[in-house]
JSON list of C-alpha atoms in Angstrom, two decimals:
[
{"chain": "A", "resi": 630, "resn": "GLN", "atom": "CA", "xyz": [40.41, 43.52, 318.85]},
{"chain": "A", "resi": 631, "resn": "VAL", "atom": "CA", "xyz": [41.31, 41.57, 315.74]},
{"chain": "A", "resi": 632, "resn": "GLN", "atom": "CA", "xyz": [38.42, 39.86, 313.98]},
{"chain": "A", "resi": 633, "resn": "LEU", "atom": "CA", "xyz": [38.41, 37.43, 311.08]},
{"chain": "A", "resi": 634, "resn": "GLN", "atom": "CA", "xyz": [35.39, 36.74, 308.90]},
{"chain": "A", "resi": 635, "resn": "GLU", "atom": "CA", "xyz": [35.05, 34.08, 306.23]},
{"chain": "A", "resi": 636, "resn": "SER", "atom": "CA", "xyz": [32.90, 34.64, 303.16]},
{"chain": "A", "resi": 637, "resn": "GLY", "atom": "CA", "xyz": [32.04, 32.67, 300.07]},
{"chain": "A", "resi": 638, "resn": "PRO", "atom": "CA", "xyz": [29.54, 30.24, 298.59]},
{"chain": "A", "resi": 639, "resn": "GLY", "atom": "CA", "xyz": [27.96, 27.74, 300.94]},
{"chain": "A", "resi": 640, "resn": "MET", "atom": "CA", "xyz": [27.60, 25.14, 298.21]},
{"chain": "A", "resi": 641, "resn": "VAL", "atom": "CA", "xyz": [29.93, 24.02, 295.45]},
{"chain": "A", "resi": 642, "resn": "LYS", "atom": "CA", "xyz": [29.37, 21.36, 292.81]},
{"chain": "A", "resi": 643, "resn": "PRO", "atom": "CA", "xyz": [31.70, 18.37, 292.57]},
{"chain": "A", "resi": 644, "resn": "SER", "atom": "CA", "xyz": [34.77, 18.93, 290.39]},
{"chain": "A", "resi": 645, "resn": "GLN", "atom": "CA", "xyz": [34.42, 22.70, 290.69]},
{"chain": "A", "resi": 646, "resn": "THR", "atom": "CA", "xyz": [36.58, 25.15, 292.68]},
{"chain": "A", "resi": 647, "resn": "LEU", "atom": "CA", "xyz": [35.83, 26.17, 296.24]},
{"chain": "A", "resi": 648, "resn": "SER", "atom": "CA", "xyz": [36.75, 29.82, 296.84]},
{"chain": "A", "resi": 649, "resn": "LEU", "atom": "CA", "xyz": [36.68, 31.53, 300.21]},
{"chain": "A", "resi": 650, "resn": "THR", "atom": "CA", "xyz": [37.89, 34.89, 301.46]},
{"chain": "A", "resi": 651, "resn": "CYS", "atom": "CA", "xyz": [38.85, 35.89, 304.97]},
{"chain": "A", "resi": 652, "resn": "THR", "atom": "CA", "xyz": [38.57, 39.58, 305.86]},
{"chain": "A", "resi": 653, "resn": "VAL", "atom": "CA", "xyz": [40.69, 40.80, 308.73]},
{"chain": "A", "resi": 654, "resn": "SER", "atom": "CA", "xyz": [39.52, 43.77, 310.78]},
{"chain": "A", "resi": 655, "resn": "GLY", "atom": "CA", "xyz": [40.87, 45.51, 313.85]},
{"chain": "A", "resi": 656, "resn": "GLY", "atom": "CA", "xyz": [44.43, 45.43, 312.59]},
{"chain": "A", "resi": 657, "resn": "SER", "atom": "CA", "xyz": [46.55, 45.40, 309.47]},
{"chain": "A", "resi": 658, "resn": "ILE", "atom": "CA", "xyz": [47.17, 42.05, 307.84]},
{"chain": "A", "resi": 659, "resn": "SER", "atom": "CA", "xyz": [50.68, 43.29, 307.08]},
{"chain": "A", "resi": 660, "resn": "SER", "atom": "CA", "xyz": [51.74, 44.23, 310.59]},
{"chain": "A", "resi": 661, "resn": "GLY", "atom": "CA", "xyz": [53.50, 41.95, 313.02]},
{"chain": "A", "resi": 662, "resn": "ASN", "atom": "CA", "xyz": [54.87, 38.48, 312.66]},
{"chain": "A", "resi": 663, "resn": "TYR", "atom": "CA", "xyz": [51.60, 36.85, 311.63]},
{"chain": "A", "resi": 664, "resn": "TYR", "atom": "CA", "xyz": [50.71, 34.07, 309.26]},
{"chain": "A", "resi": 665, "resn": "TRP", "atom": "CA", "xyz": [47.26, 33.67, 307.79]},
{"chain": "A", "resi": 666, "resn": "ASN", "atom": "CA", "xyz": [45.83, 30.16, 307.77]},
{"chain": "A", "resi": 667, "resn": "TRP", "atom": "CA", "xyz": [42.97, 28.04, 306.55]},
{"chain": "A", "resi": 668, "resn": "ILE", "atom": "CA", "xyz": [41.79, 25.10, 308.65]},
{"chain": "A", "resi": 669, "resn": "ARG", "atom": "CA", "xyz": [38.78, 22.88, 308.04]},
{"chain": "A", "resi": 670, "resn": "GLN", "atom": "CA", "xyz": [36.59, 20.54, 310.07]},
{"chain": "A", "resi": 671, "resn": "PRO", "atom": "CA", "xyz": [34.17, 17.98, 308.60]},
{"chain": "A", "resi": 672, "resn": "ALA", "atom": "CA", "xyz": [30.99, 17.57, 310.59]},
{"chain": "A", "resi": 673, "resn": "GLY", "atom": "CA", "xyz": [31.64, 15.67, 313.80]},
{"chain": "A", "resi": 674, "resn": "LYS", "atom": "CA", "xyz": [35.34, 15.29, 313.06]},
{"chain": "A", "resi": 675, "resn": "GLY", "atom": "CA", "xyz": [38.64, 16.89, 313.96]},
{"chain": "A", "resi": 676, "resn": "LEU", "atom": "CA", "xyz": [40.61, 19.82, 312.62]},
{"chain": "A", "resi": 677, "resn": "GLU", "atom": "CA", "xyz": [42.70, 19.65, 309.45]},
{"chain": "A", "resi": 678, "resn": "TRP", "atom": "CA", "xyz": [45.26, 22.33, 308.62]},
{"chain": "A", "resi": 679, "resn": "ILE", "atom": "CA", "xyz": [45.07, 23.33, 304.95]},
{"chain": "A", "resi": 680, "resn": "GLY", "atom": "CA", "xyz": [47.83, 25.90, 304.64]},
{"chain": "A", "resi": 681, "resn": "ARG", "atom": "CA", "xyz": [49.01, 29.39, 305.33]},
{"chain": "A", "resi": 682, "resn": "VAL", "atom": "CA", "xyz": [50.27, 32.55, 303.67]},
{"chain": "A", "resi": 683, "resn": "TYR", "atom": "CA", "xyz": [52.56, 35.32, 304.87]},
{"chain": "A", "resi": 684, "resn": "THR", "atom": "CA", "xyz": [52.04, 38.90, 303.79]},
{"chain": "A", "resi": 685, "resn": "SER", "atom": "CA", "xyz": [55.01, 38.53, 301.42]},
{"chain": "A", "resi": 686, "resn": "GLY", "atom": "CA", "xyz": [52.98, 35.91, 299.59]},
{"chain": "A", "resi": 687, "resn": "ILE", "atom": "CA", "xyz": [55.07, 32.97, 300.77]},
{"chain": "A", "resi": 688, "resn": "THR", "atom": "CA", "xyz": [52.89, 29.93, 301.33]},
{"chain": "A", "resi": 689, "resn": "ARG", "atom": "CA", "xyz": [53.01, 26.54, 303.02]},
{"chain": "A", "resi": 690, "resn": "TYR", "atom": "CA", "xyz": [50.47, 23.84, 302.26]},
{"chain": "A", "resi": 691, "resn": "ASN", "atom": "CA", "xyz": [49.43, 20.51, 303.68]},
{"chain": "A", "resi": 692, "resn": "PRO", "atom": "CA", "xyz": [50.97, 17.92, 301.33]},
{"chain": "A", "resi": 693, "resn": "SER", "atom": "CA", "xyz": [47.72, 15.96, 301.42]},
{"chain": "A", "resi": 694, "resn": "LEU", "atom": "CA", "xyz": [45.99, 18.87, 299.67]},
{"chain": "A", "resi": 695, "resn": "LYS", "atom": "CA", "xyz": [48.88, 20.58, 297.94]},
{"chain": "A", "resi": 696, "resn": "SER", "atom": "CA", "xyz": [47.79, 19.72, 294.40]},
{"chain": "A", "resi": 697, "resn": "GLN", "atom": "CA", "xyz": [44.38, 21.30, 295.00]},
{"chain": "A", "resi": 698, "resn": "VAL", "atom": "CA", "xyz": [45.18, 24.34, 297.14]},
{"chain": "A", "resi": 699, "resn": "THR", "atom": "CA", "xyz": [46.14, 27.94, 296.51]},
{"chain": "A", "resi": 700, "resn": "ILE", "atom": "CA", "xyz": [46.20, 30.51, 299.28]},
{"chain": "A", "resi": 701, "resn": "SER", "atom": "CA", "xyz": [46.81, 34.16, 298.43]},
{"chain": "A", "resi": 702, "resn": "VAL", "atom": "CA", "xyz": [46.85, 37.48, 300.23]},
{"chain": "A", "resi": 703, "resn": "ASP", "atom": "CA", "xyz": [45.58, 40.93, 299.21]},
{"chain": "A", "resi": 704, "resn": "THR", "atom": "CA", "xyz": [47.11, 43.41, 301.63]},
{"chain": "A", "resi": 705, "resn": "SER", "atom": "CA", "xyz": [45.27, 46.36, 300.05]},
{"chain": "A", "resi": 706, "resn": "LYS", "atom": "CA", "xyz": [41.97, 44.78, 301.06]},
{"chain": "A", "resi": 707, "resn": "ASN", "atom": "CA", "xyz": [43.22, 43.25, 304.32]},
{"chain": "A", "resi": 708, "resn": "GLN", "atom": "CA", "xyz": [42.10, 39.86, 303.03]},
{"chain": "A", "resi": 709, "resn": "PHE", "atom": "CA", "xyz": [43.44, 36.45, 302.23]},
{"chain": "A", "resi": 710, "resn": "SER", "atom": "CA", "xyz": [41.82, 33.76, 300.15]},
{"chain": "A", "resi": 711, "resn": "LEU", "atom": "CA", "xyz": [41.56, 30.02, 299.64]},
{"chain": "A", "resi": 712, "resn": "ASN", "atom": "CA", "xyz": [41.02, 28.23, 296.35]},
{"chain": "A", "resi": 713, "resn": "LEU", "atom": "CA", "xyz": [40.47, 24.48, 296.45]},
{"chain": "A", "resi": 714, "resn": "THR", "atom": "CA", "xyz": [40.12, 22.87, 293.03]},
{"chain": "A", "resi": 715, "resn": "SER", "atom": "CA", "xyz": [38.42, 19.67, 291.88]},
{"chain": "A", "resi": 716, "resn": "VAL", "atom": "CA", "xyz": [36.36, 19.30, 295.02]},
{"chain": "A", "resi": 717, "resn": "THR", "atom": "CA", "xyz": [34.53, 16.16, 296.04]},
{"chain": "A", "resi": 718, "resn": "ALA", "atom": "CA", "xyz": [32.07, 15.34, 298.82]},
{"chain": "A", "resi": 719, "resn": "ALA", "atom": "CA", "xyz": [35.08, 14.71, 301.06]},
{"chain": "A", "resi": 720, "resn": "ASP", "atom": "CA", "xyz": [35.80, 18.45, 300.97]},
{"chain": "A", "resi": 721, "resn": "THR", "atom": "CA", "xyz": [32.48, 19.23, 302.68]},
{"chain": "A", "resi": 722, "resn": "ALA", "atom": "CA", "xyz": [33.42, 20.91, 305.96]},
{"chain": "A", "resi": 723, "resn": "VAL", "atom": "CA", "xyz": [33.35, 24.02, 308.08]},
{"chain": "A", "resi": 724, "resn": "TYR", "atom": "CA", "xyz": [36.24, 26.16, 306.86]},
{"chain": "A", "resi": 725, "resn": "TYR", "atom": "CA", "xyz": [37.99, 28.43, 309.35]},
{"chain": "A", "resi": 726, "resn": "CYS", "atom": "CA", "xyz": [40.48, 31.18, 308.74]},
{"chain": "A", "resi": 727, "resn": "ALA", "atom": "CA", "xyz": [42.92, 31.76, 311.58]},
{"chain": "A", "resi": 728, "resn": "ARG", "atom": "CA", "xyz": [45.84, 33.98, 312.50]},
{"chain": "A", "resi": 729, "resn": "GLU", "atom": "CA", "xyz": [49.03, 32.24, 313.51]},
{"chain": "A", "resi": 730, "resn": "VAL", "atom": "CA", "xyz": [51.40, 34.18, 315.70]},
{"chain": "A", "resi": 731, "resn": "GLY", "atom": "CA", "xyz": [55.12, 33.70, 315.28]},
{"chain": "A", "resi": 732, "resn": "TRP", "atom": "CA", "xyz": [57.07, 34.47, 318.44]},
{"chain": "A", "resi": 733, "resn": "ILE", "atom": "CA", "xyz": [60.60, 33.94, 319.72]},
{"chain": "A", "resi": 734, "resn": "THR", "atom": "CA", "xyz": [61.08, 31.65, 322.72]},
{"chain": "A", "resi": 735, "resn": "VAL", "atom": "CA", "xyz": [63.61, 32.18, 325.50]},
{"chain": "A", "resi": 736, "resn": "THR", "atom": "CA", "xyz": [65.96, 29.89, 323.61]},
{"chain": "A", "resi": 737, "resn": "ARG", "atom": "CA", "xyz": [65.66, 32.24, 320.64]},
{"chain": "A", "resi": 738, "resn": "VAL", "atom": "CA", "xyz": [63.89, 29.82, 318.35]},
{"chain": "A", "resi": 739, "resn": "PRO", "atom": "CA", "xyz": [60.56, 30.60, 316.70]},
{"chain": "A", "resi": 740, "resn": "ASP", "atom": "CA", "xyz": [57.31, 29.09, 317.87]},
{"chain": "A", "resi": 741, "resn": "TYR", "atom": "CA", "xyz": [53.73, 29.51, 316.68]},
{"chain": "A", "resi": 742, "resn": "TYR", "atom": "CA", "xyz": [50.13, 29.29, 317.77]},
{"chain": "A", "resi": 743, "resn": "PHE", "atom": "CA", "xyz": [46.69, 30.16, 316.39]},
{"chain": "A", "resi": 744, "resn": "ASP", "atom": "CA", "xyz": [45.27, 33.01, 318.44]},
{"chain": "A", "resi": 745, "resn": "TYR", "atom": "CA", "xyz": [42.39, 34.44, 316.42]},
{"chain": "A", "resi": 746, "resn": "TRP", "atom": "CA", "xyz": [39.89, 32.44, 314.40]},
{"chain": "A", "resi": 747, "resn": "GLY", "atom": "CA", "xyz": [36.96, 33.30, 312.19]},
{"chain": "A", "resi": 748, "resn": "GLN", "atom": "CA", "xyz": [33.55, 31.94, 313.13]},
{"chain": "A", "resi": 749, "resn": "GLY", "atom": "CA", "xyz": [33.75, 29.37, 310.35]},
{"chain": "A", "resi": 750, "resn": "THR", "atom": "CA", "xyz": [31.70, 28.85, 307.22]},
{"chain": "A", "resi": 751, "resn": "LEU", "atom": "CA", "xyz": [30.08, 25.61, 306.12]},
{"chain": "A", "resi": 752, "resn": "VAL", "atom": "CA", "xyz": [30.82, 24.61, 302.57]},
{"chain": "A", "resi": 753, "resn": "THR", "atom": "CA", "xyz": [28.87, 21.69, 301.15]},
{"chain": "A", "resi": 754, "resn": "VAL", "atom": "CA", "xyz": [30.00, 19.91, 298.00]},
{"chain": "A", "resi": 755, "resn": "SER", "atom": "CA", "xyz": [26.94, 18.57, 296.25]},
{"chain": "A", "resi": 756, "resn": "SER", "atom": "CA", "xyz": [25.39, 18.50, 292.82]},
{"chain": "B", "resi": 1160, "resn": "ASP", "atom": "CA", "xyz": [54.03, 13.99, 309.16]},
{"chain": "B", "resi": 1161, "resn": "ILE", "atom": "CA", "xyz": [53.89, 14.08, 312.94]},
{"chain": "B", "resi": 1162, "resn": "GLN", "atom": "CA", "xyz": [50.86, 12.23, 314.29]},
{"chain": "B", "resi": 1163, "resn": "MET", "atom": "CA", "xyz": [49.15, 13.59, 317.39]},
{"chain": "B", "resi": 1164, "resn": "THR", "atom": "CA", "xyz": [47.15, 11.13, 319.49]},
{"chain": "B", "resi": 1165, "resn": "GLN", "atom": "CA", "xyz": [44.92, 12.19, 322.33]},
{"chain": "B", "resi": 1166, "resn": "SER", "atom": "CA", "xyz": [43.48, 10.07, 325.09]},
{"chain": "B", "resi": 1167, "resn": "PRO", "atom": "CA", "xyz": [40.83, 9.51, 326.06]},
{"chain": "B", "resi": 1168, "resn": "SER", "atom": "CA", "xyz": [38.61, 10.34, 323.08]},
{"chain": "B", "resi": 1169, "resn": "SER", "atom": "CA", "xyz": [35.87, 11.25, 325.51]},
{"chain": "B", "resi": 1170, "resn": "LEU", "atom": "CA", "xyz": [35.28, 11.38, 329.23]},
{"chain": "B", "resi": 1171, "resn": "SER", "atom": "CA", "xyz": [32.44, 12.05, 331.61]},
{"chain": "B", "resi": 1172, "resn": "ALA", "atom": "CA", "xyz": [33.09, 14.18, 334.65]},
{"chain": "B", "resi": 1173, "resn": "SER", "atom": "CA", "xyz": [31.26, 16.19, 337.27]},
{"chain": "B", "resi": 1174, "resn": "VAL", "atom": "CA", "xyz": [31.57, 19.84, 338.17]},
{"chain": "B", "resi": 1175, "resn": "GLY", "atom": "CA", "xyz": [34.50, 20.19, 340.54]},
{"chain": "B", "resi": 1176, "resn": "ASP", "atom": "CA", "xyz": [36.36, 17.16, 339.23]},
{"chain": "B", "resi": 1177, "resn": "ARG", "atom": "CA", "xyz": [40.01, 17.24, 338.26]},
{"chain": "B", "resi": 1178, "resn": "VAL", "atom": "CA", "xyz": [40.33, 16.30, 334.59]},
{"chain": "B", "resi": 1179, "resn": "THR", "atom": "CA", "xyz": [43.45, 15.23, 332.74]},
{"chain": "B", "resi": 1180, "resn": "ILE", "atom": "CA", "xyz": [43.79, 14.87, 328.97]},
{"chain": "B", "resi": 1181, "resn": "THR", "atom": "CA", "xyz": [46.88, 13.37, 327.37]},
{"chain": "B", "resi": 1182, "resn": "CYS", "atom": "CA", "xyz": [48.42, 14.12, 324.00]},
{"chain": "B", "resi": 1183, "resn": "ARG", "atom": "CA", "xyz": [51.23, 12.08, 322.49]},
{"chain": "B", "resi": 1184, "resn": "ALA", "atom": "CA", "xyz": [53.31, 13.02, 319.46]},
{"chain": "B", "resi": 1185, "resn": "SER", "atom": "CA", "xyz": [54.74, 10.41, 317.09]},
{"chain": "B", "resi": 1186, "resn": "GLN", "atom": "CA", "xyz": [58.18, 12.03, 317.45]},
{"chain": "B", "resi": 1187, "resn": "SER", "atom": "CA", "xyz": [59.74, 14.58, 319.74]},
{"chain": "B", "resi": 1188, "resn": "ILE", "atom": "CA", "xyz": [58.32, 18.07, 319.33]},
{"chain": "B", "resi": 1189, "resn": "SER", "atom": "CA", "xyz": [60.14, 19.68, 322.26]},
{"chain": "B", "resi": 1190, "resn": "SER", "atom": "CA", "xyz": [57.57, 22.08, 323.75]},
{"chain": "B", "resi": 1191, "resn": "TYR", "atom": "CA", "xyz": [55.93, 23.02, 320.46]},
{"chain": "B", "resi": 1192, "resn": "LEU", "atom": "CA", "xyz": [52.49, 22.04, 321.65]},
{"chain": "B", "resi": 1193, "resn": "ASN", "atom": "CA", "xyz": [49.30, 24.09, 321.91]},
{"chain": "B", "resi": 1194, "resn": "TRP", "atom": "CA", "xyz": [45.90, 23.33, 323.42]},
{"chain": "B", "resi": 1195, "resn": "TYR", "atom": "CA", "xyz": [42.52, 24.57, 322.20]},
{"chain": "B", "resi": 1196, "resn": "GLN", "atom": "CA", "xyz": [38.96, 24.37, 323.50]},
{"chain": "B", "resi": 1197, "resn": "GLN", "atom": "CA", "xyz": [36.05, 24.09, 321.09]},
{"chain": "B", "resi": 1198, "resn": "LYS", "atom": "CA", "xyz": [32.38, 24.38, 321.97]},
{"chain": "B", "resi": 1199, "resn": "PRO", "atom": "CA", "xyz": [29.64, 23.20, 319.60]},
{"chain": "B", "resi": 1200, "resn": "GLY", "atom": "CA", "xyz": [29.18, 25.51, 316.62]},
{"chain": "B", "resi": 1201, "resn": "LYS", "atom": "CA", "xyz": [32.11, 27.69, 317.64]},
{"chain": "B", "resi": 1202, "resn": "ALA", "atom": "CA", "xyz": [35.67, 28.16, 316.52]},
{"chain": "B", "resi": 1203, "resn": "PRO", "atom": "CA", "xyz": [38.46, 26.71, 318.64]},
{"chain": "B", "resi": 1204, "resn": "LYS", "atom": "CA", "xyz": [39.86, 28.95, 321.35]},
{"chain": "B", "resi": 1205, "resn": "LEU", "atom": "CA", "xyz": [43.52, 28.97, 322.35]},
{"chain": "B", "resi": 1206, "resn": "LEU", "atom": "CA", "xyz": [44.07, 27.89, 325.96]},
{"chain": "B", "resi": 1207, "resn": "ILE", "atom": "CA", "xyz": [47.76, 27.10, 326.26]},
{"chain": "B", "resi": 1208, "resn": "TYR", "atom": "CA", "xyz": [50.78, 27.55, 324.00]},
{"chain": "B", "resi": 1209, "resn": "ALA", "atom": "CA", "xyz": [54.34, 26.28, 324.21]},
{"chain": "B", "resi": 1210, "resn": "ALA", "atom": "CA", "xyz": [53.05, 23.33, 326.25]},
{"chain": "B", "resi": 1211, "resn": "SER", "atom": "CA", "xyz": [52.57, 25.27, 329.49]},
{"chain": "B", "resi": 1212, "resn": "THR", "atom": "CA", "xyz": [52.00, 28.99, 328.89]},
{"chain": "B", "resi": 1213, "resn": "LEU", "atom": "CA", "xyz": [48.47, 30.11, 329.66]},
{"chain": "B", "resi": 1214, "resn": "GLN", "atom": "CA", "xyz": [46.96, 32.41, 327.04]},
{"chain": "B", "resi": 1215, "resn": "GLY", "atom": "CA", "xyz": [45.80, 35.73, 328.43]},
{"chain": "B", "resi": 1216, "resn": "GLY", "atom": "CA", "xyz": [42.28, 35.64, 329.87]},
{"chain": "B", "resi": 1217, "resn": "VAL", "atom": "CA", "xyz": [42.23, 31.85, 330.30]},
{"chain": "B", "resi": 1218, "resn": "PRO", "atom": "CA", "xyz": [41.33, 30.77, 333.84]},
{"chain": "B", "resi": 1219, "resn": "SER", "atom": "CA", "xyz": [44.16, 29.46, 335.99]},
{"chain": "B", "resi": 1220, "resn": "ARG", "atom": "CA", "xyz": [42.36, 26.16, 336.54]},
{"chain": "B", "resi": 1221, "resn": "PHE", "atom": "CA", "xyz": [43.76, 25.17, 333.14]},
{"chain": "B", "resi": 1222, "resn": "SER", "atom": "CA", "xyz": [47.37, 24.04, 333.04]},
{"chain": "B", "resi": 1223, "resn": "GLY", "atom": "CA", "xyz": [49.65, 22.22, 330.65]},
{"chain": "B", "resi": 1224, "resn": "THR", "atom": "CA", "xyz": [52.76, 20.16, 331.12]},
{"chain": "B", "resi": 1225, "resn": "GLY", "atom": "CA", "xyz": [55.09, 18.02, 329.10]},
{"chain": "B", "resi": 1226, "resn": "SER", "atom": "CA", "xyz": [57.84, 18.06, 326.52]},
{"chain": "B", "resi": 1227, "resn": "GLY", "atom": "CA", "xyz": [59.24, 15.71, 323.94]},
{"chain": "B", "resi": 1228, "resn": "THR", "atom": "CA", "xyz": [56.41, 13.37, 323.00]},
{"chain": "B", "resi": 1229, "resn": "ASP", "atom": "CA", "xyz": [54.08, 13.37, 326.00]},
{"chain": "B", "resi": 1230, "resn": "PHE", "atom": "CA", "xyz": [51.87, 16.25, 327.08]},
{"chain": "B", "resi": 1231, "resn": "THR", "atom": "CA", "xyz": [49.02, 16.81, 329.51]},
{"chain": "B", "resi": 1232, "resn": "LEU", "atom": "CA", "xyz": [46.21, 19.31, 329.83]},
{"chain": "B", "resi": 1233, "resn": "THR", "atom": "CA", "xyz": [44.72, 19.50, 333.30]},
{"chain": "B", "resi": 1234, "resn": "ILE", "atom": "CA", "xyz": [41.57, 21.24, 334.48]},
{"chain": "B", "resi": 1235, "resn": "SER", "atom": "CA", "xyz": [41.94, 21.44, 338.24]},
{"chain": "B", "resi": 1236, "resn": "SER", "atom": "CA", "xyz": [38.26, 21.94, 339.08]},
{"chain": "B", "resi": 1237, "resn": "LEU", "atom": "CA", "xyz": [35.86, 21.43, 336.21]},
{"chain": "B", "resi": 1238, "resn": "GLN", "atom": "CA", "xyz": [33.33, 24.21, 335.73]},
{"chain": "B", "resi": 1239, "resn": "PRO", "atom": "CA", "xyz": [30.04, 24.08, 333.76]},
{"chain": "B", "resi": 1240, "resn": "GLU", "atom": "CA", "xyz": [31.53, 26.21, 330.98]},
{"chain": "B", "resi": 1241, "resn": "ASP", "atom": "CA", "xyz": [34.41, 23.75, 330.51]},
{"chain": "B", "resi": 1242, "resn": "PHE", "atom": "CA", "xyz": [32.27, 21.07, 328.91]},
{"chain": "B", "resi": 1243, "resn": "ALA", "atom": "CA", "xyz": [33.67, 21.11, 325.40]},
{"chain": "B", "resi": 1244, "resn": "THR", "atom": "CA", "xyz": [36.08, 19.32, 323.07]},
{"chain": "B", "resi": 1245, "resn": "TYR", "atom": "CA", "xyz": [39.79, 19.85, 323.57]},
{"chain": "B", "resi": 1246, "resn": "TYR", "atom": "CA", "xyz": [42.46, 19.59, 320.87]},
{"chain": "B", "resi": 1247, "resn": "CYS", "atom": "CA", "xyz": [46.22, 19.52, 321.02]},
{"chain": "B", "resi": 1248, "resn": "GLN", "atom": "CA", "xyz": [48.23, 20.87, 318.08]},
{"chain": "B", "resi": 1249, "resn": "GLN", "atom": "CA", "xyz": [51.91, 20.66, 317.22]},
{"chain": "B", "resi": 1250, "resn": "SER", "atom": "CA", "xyz": [53.72, 23.72, 315.91]},
{"chain": "B", "resi": 1251, "resn": "TYR", "atom": "CA", "xyz": [57.08, 21.94, 315.51]},
{"chain": "B", "resi": 1252, "resn": "SER", "atom": "CA", "xyz": [56.84, 21.25, 311.80]},
{"chain": "B", "resi": 1253, "resn": "PHE", "atom": "CA", "xyz": [54.69, 21.27, 308.70]},
{"chain": "B", "resi": 1254, "resn": "PRO", "atom": "CA", "xyz": [52.04, 20.21, 308.14]},
{"chain": "B", "resi": 1255, "resn": "ARG", "atom": "CA", "xyz": [50.53, 21.56, 311.33]},
{"chain": "B", "resi": 1256, "resn": "GLY", "atom": "CA", "xyz": [48.69, 18.70, 312.99]},
{"chain": "B", "resi": 1257, "resn": "PHE", "atom": "CA", "xyz": [45.94, 18.37, 315.55]},
{"chain": "B", "resi": 1258, "resn": "GLY", "atom": "CA", "xyz": [44.97, 15.56, 317.84]},
{"chain": "B", "resi": 1259, "resn": "GLN", "atom": "CA", "xyz": [41.63, 13.93, 317.18]},
{"chain": "B", "resi": 1260, "resn": "GLY", "atom": "CA", "xyz": [40.04, 15.70, 320.13]},
{"chain": "B", "resi": 1261, "resn": "THR", "atom": "CA", "xyz": [38.81, 14.81, 323.61]},
{"chain": "B", "resi": 1262, "resn": "LYS", "atom": "CA", "xyz": [35.17, 15.48, 324.37]},
{"chain": "B", "resi": 1263, "resn": "VAL", "atom": "CA", "xyz": [34.49, 16.36, 327.99]},
{"chain": "B", "resi": 1264, "resn": "GLU", "atom": "CA", "xyz": [30.88, 15.59, 328.87]},
{"chain": "B", "resi": 1265, "resn": "ILE", "atom": "CA", "xyz": [28.73, 16.06, 331.93]},
{"chain": "B", "resi": 1266, "resn": "LYS", "atom": "CA", "xyz": [28.46, 13.03, 334.19]}
]
């Protein structure tokens, strides 16, 4: 059973960098057609996709956050990480890491879904 | 970006009721549509992918239909454990986008 676990500071000061790590257990981060994602959710609000990384290091980011975001992978540690720079109060949220499965449909085109999620970690931006 | 709009934003229903939630995409996304259930303080859980395929272990009372821009999640007979918030999500393009959620509450 694959498990994902977020870790990192629960509080970050405005203008500083938010750094989180997701540790994957129960399987290798390098095996299979999987993409490793960060998704966040402000209190009482909906889900916002931040970005993803493949084990090759190739990334895709949400354009709304692209200037702030770096997602990286460390296959030797079975981890991937999120750095979000120049944070403000608007970045206060529960941050989830999630595995995205890439699969081939009957029409031979790729499709994706998030099948495993971490429990989430609350990060508060406050001085 | 593709905008995902769910309706209603919330609904009240009783155990045993049939519940339908709608998700509309701002452009055609074929069948690249997933549904998730989220309970308070928990991570979302995948229910349905590719618009209509039930994820393993998900009860058969959940079903999904639709393609193009209009999609539906149906719970055929609402159970106590189904009271939660439901999100649709498009996997057609980047950035990945979610609907704003539909909260299913006890009547």
